[in-house]
Short mmCIF file of C-alpha atoms in Angstrom, two decimals:
data_model
loop_
_atom_site.label_atom_id
_atom_site.label_comp_id
_atom_site.label_asym_id
_atom_site.label_seq_id
_atom_site.Cartn_x
_atom_site.Cartn_y
_atom_site.Cartn_z
CA MET A 21 90.25 99.81 88.52
CA THR A 22 88.58 98.38 91.62
CA SER A 23 86.34 95.34 91.76
CA ILE A 24 84.12 94.93 94.81
CA TYR A 25 83.11 91.50 96.07
CA SER A 26 80.84 90.16 98.75
CA SER A 27 82.44 87.86 101.35
CA ALA A 28 81.34 84.75 99.44
CA GLU A 29 82.65 86.07 96.13
CA THR A 30 86.17 86.58 97.50
CA GLN A 31 86.67 82.81 97.35
CA ALA A 32 86.07 82.82 93.57
CA THR A 33 88.51 85.49 92.44
CA GLY A 34 91.27 83.09 91.35
CA ALA A 35 94.24 85.04 90.03
CA ALA A 36 93.78 88.01 92.37
CA ARG A 37 93.92 85.60 95.33
CA ARG A 38 97.09 83.89 94.08
CA ASP A 39 99.04 86.90 92.83
CA PHE A 40 98.56 90.07 94.84
CA ALA A 41 100.84 92.75 96.23
CA GLY A 42 99.26 93.31 99.63
CA ALA A 43 96.15 93.87 101.69
CA LYS A 44 94.58 96.72 103.68
CA VAL A 45 91.80 96.90 106.28
CA MET A 46 89.27 99.68 106.70
CA LEU A 47 89.24 99.16 110.47
CA PHE A 48 86.18 100.59 112.21
CA PHE A 49 85.89 101.00 115.97
CA GLY A 50 82.26 101.98 116.42
CA GLY A 51 81.74 104.92 114.04
CA SER A 52 85.44 105.84 113.79
CA MET A 53 88.34 104.32 111.91
CA ALA A 54 91.95 103.65 112.88
CA ILE A 55 94.09 105.53 110.36
CA LEU A 56 97.87 105.45 109.99
CA ARG A 57 100.15 108.17 108.62
CA ARG A 58 102.71 106.83 106.14
CA ASP A 59 106.32 107.65 106.72
CA HIS A 60 108.73 109.11 104.18
CA SER A 61 110.97 106.06 103.66
CA PRO A 62 112.60 105.89 100.22
CA GLY A 63 110.46 104.00 97.72
CA ILE A 64 107.26 104.05 99.77
CA PRO A 65 104.23 104.98 97.67
CA TRP A 66 102.15 107.92 98.92
CA PRO A 67 104.69 109.15 101.52
CA GLY A 68 103.18 111.13 104.39
CA CYS A 69 99.60 110.30 103.37
CA LEU A 70 96.79 108.87 105.47
CA ASP A 71 96.70 105.09 105.26
CA PHE A 72 94.68 102.07 106.30
CA PRO A 73 96.35 99.31 108.33
CA GLY A 74 97.92 96.68 106.11
CA GLY A 75 100.87 96.15 103.86
CA GLY A 76 102.81 93.84 101.63
CA ARG A 77 102.23 90.15 101.22
CA GLU A 78 104.62 87.60 102.68
CA ALA A 79 105.26 84.35 100.82
CA GLY A 80 102.25 82.05 100.63
CA GLU A 81 99.81 84.32 102.47
CA SER A 82 96.18 84.61 101.48
CA PRO A 83 94.78 88.15 101.22
CA GLU A 84 92.95 87.68 104.54
CA THR A 85 96.04 86.35 106.34
CA CYS A 86 98.10 89.28 105.05
CA ALA A 87 95.53 91.84 106.24
CA ILE A 88 95.20 90.20 109.66
CA ARG A 89 98.97 89.92 110.20
CA GLU A 90 99.65 93.49 109.13
CA THR A 91 96.89 94.88 111.36
CA ALA A 92 98.34 93.03 114.36
CA GLU A 93 101.85 94.30 113.58
CA GLU A 94 100.84 97.91 113.03
CA LEU A 95 98.15 98.42 115.68
CA GLY A 96 98.24 95.38 117.95
CA THR A 97 94.63 94.67 116.94
CA LEU A 98 93.84 90.99 116.52
CA LEU A 99 91.31 90.26 113.80
CA ARG A 100 89.76 86.94 112.85
CA PRO A 101 88.87 85.97 109.28
CA CYS A 102 85.17 86.25 110.18
CA ASP A 103 85.76 89.93 111.12
CA LEU A 104 86.50 90.74 107.46
CA VAL A 105 83.04 91.60 106.15
CA PHE A 106 83.84 93.19 102.79
CA ALA A 107 86.45 92.75 100.09
CA ALA A 108 87.57 94.83 97.14
CA VAL A 109 90.46 94.33 94.76
CA HIS A 110 92.29 97.32 93.30
CA ALA A 111 94.56 96.87 90.29
CA GLY A 112 97.61 98.88 91.28
CA ALA A 113 101.00 99.51 89.72
CA ARG A 114 102.61 96.79 91.87
CA GLY A 115 99.82 94.29 91.23
CA PRO A 116 96.38 93.70 92.75
CA SER A 117 95.80 94.86 96.32
CA TRP A 118 92.99 93.63 98.54
CA PHE A 119 90.90 95.91 100.74
CA PHE A 120 88.77 94.56 103.58
CA ALA A 121 86.48 96.12 106.18
CA ALA A 122 86.24 95.07 109.81
CA HIS A 123 83.94 96.47 112.49
CA LEU A 124 84.92 96.22 116.15
CA PRO A 125 83.37 97.81 119.25
CA ALA A 126 84.33 101.45 119.91
CA GLU A 127 86.04 100.54 123.19
CA GLY A 128 88.59 98.55 121.18
CA LEU A 129 90.35 101.83 120.39
CA ARG A 130 91.70 101.80 123.96
CA GLU A 131 93.55 98.57 123.12
CA VAL A 132 95.35 99.90 120.03
CA ARG A 133 99.13 99.80 120.40
CA PHE A 134 101.04 101.54 117.62
CA GLY A 135 103.66 99.16 116.25
CA GLY A 136 106.03 101.78 114.90
CA GLU A 137 105.41 101.39 111.16
CA GLY A 138 104.64 104.78 109.70
CA ALA A 139 104.67 108.16 111.40
CA GLY A 140 101.77 107.47 113.79
CA TRP A 141 98.08 106.75 113.93
CA CYS A 142 94.82 108.49 114.79
CA GLU A 143 91.10 107.94 115.10
CA MET A 144 89.14 109.47 112.23
CA ALA A 145 85.54 109.53 111.00
CA PRO A 146 85.13 107.86 107.59
CA GLU A 147 83.76 111.03 106.02
CA ALA A 148 86.76 112.99 107.34
CA TYR A 149 89.11 110.50 105.72
CA CYS A 150 87.32 110.80 102.39
CA ALA A 151 87.51 114.61 102.56
CA ALA A 152 91.14 114.81 103.72
CA PRO A 153 93.51 116.30 101.12
CA ASP A 154 96.22 113.86 102.22
CA ALA A 155 94.08 110.72 101.94
CA ILE A 156 95.19 108.26 99.27
CA PRO A 157 92.67 108.86 96.46
CA HIS A 158 91.86 105.26 95.56
CA PHE A 159 91.54 104.41 99.26
CA SER A 160 88.94 107.18 99.58
CA ALA A 161 87.09 105.79 96.56
CA ILE A 162 87.02 102.26 98.02
CA LEU A 163 85.86 103.56 101.42
CA SER A 164 83.14 105.64 99.73
CA ALA A 165 81.96 102.62 97.70
CA TYR A 166 81.84 100.55 100.88
CA ARG A 167 79.83 103.19 102.71
CA ARG A 168 77.35 103.45 99.81
CA ARG A 169 76.64 99.76 100.31
CA GLY A 170 75.15 100.62 103.69
CA ALA A 171 78.14 100.27 105.99
#
């Protein structure tokens, strides 16, 4: 199940803010997105699938801090809390996961520096992600819900 919140509502989601597994960012550069390919490490969910930047929570992090740190580690892209314009919480097997959206200028793609987590990264249109057979299904659903909101 996924619950979608506005930016203001993310402050009022109590338990999901205190106890969550990780955070992801639907990272837009103009009309494209930065998409990672998951590796095949033992125990990784959805091995080899298309992924959004983000990952597991470190002790004491807020959902926003987790998403910002992971995006910097994986793509070298520095986000600010005010860049996170959307939030959704998905109840996963490992606990709640947060999904954010951030929109940066298209030229920011030139600054992306792959950090080595996963098998690589690419630029992809949101509709191509949603249609890809190797996209993570609940990620596609969250991206589709975000786009229906006028993003």
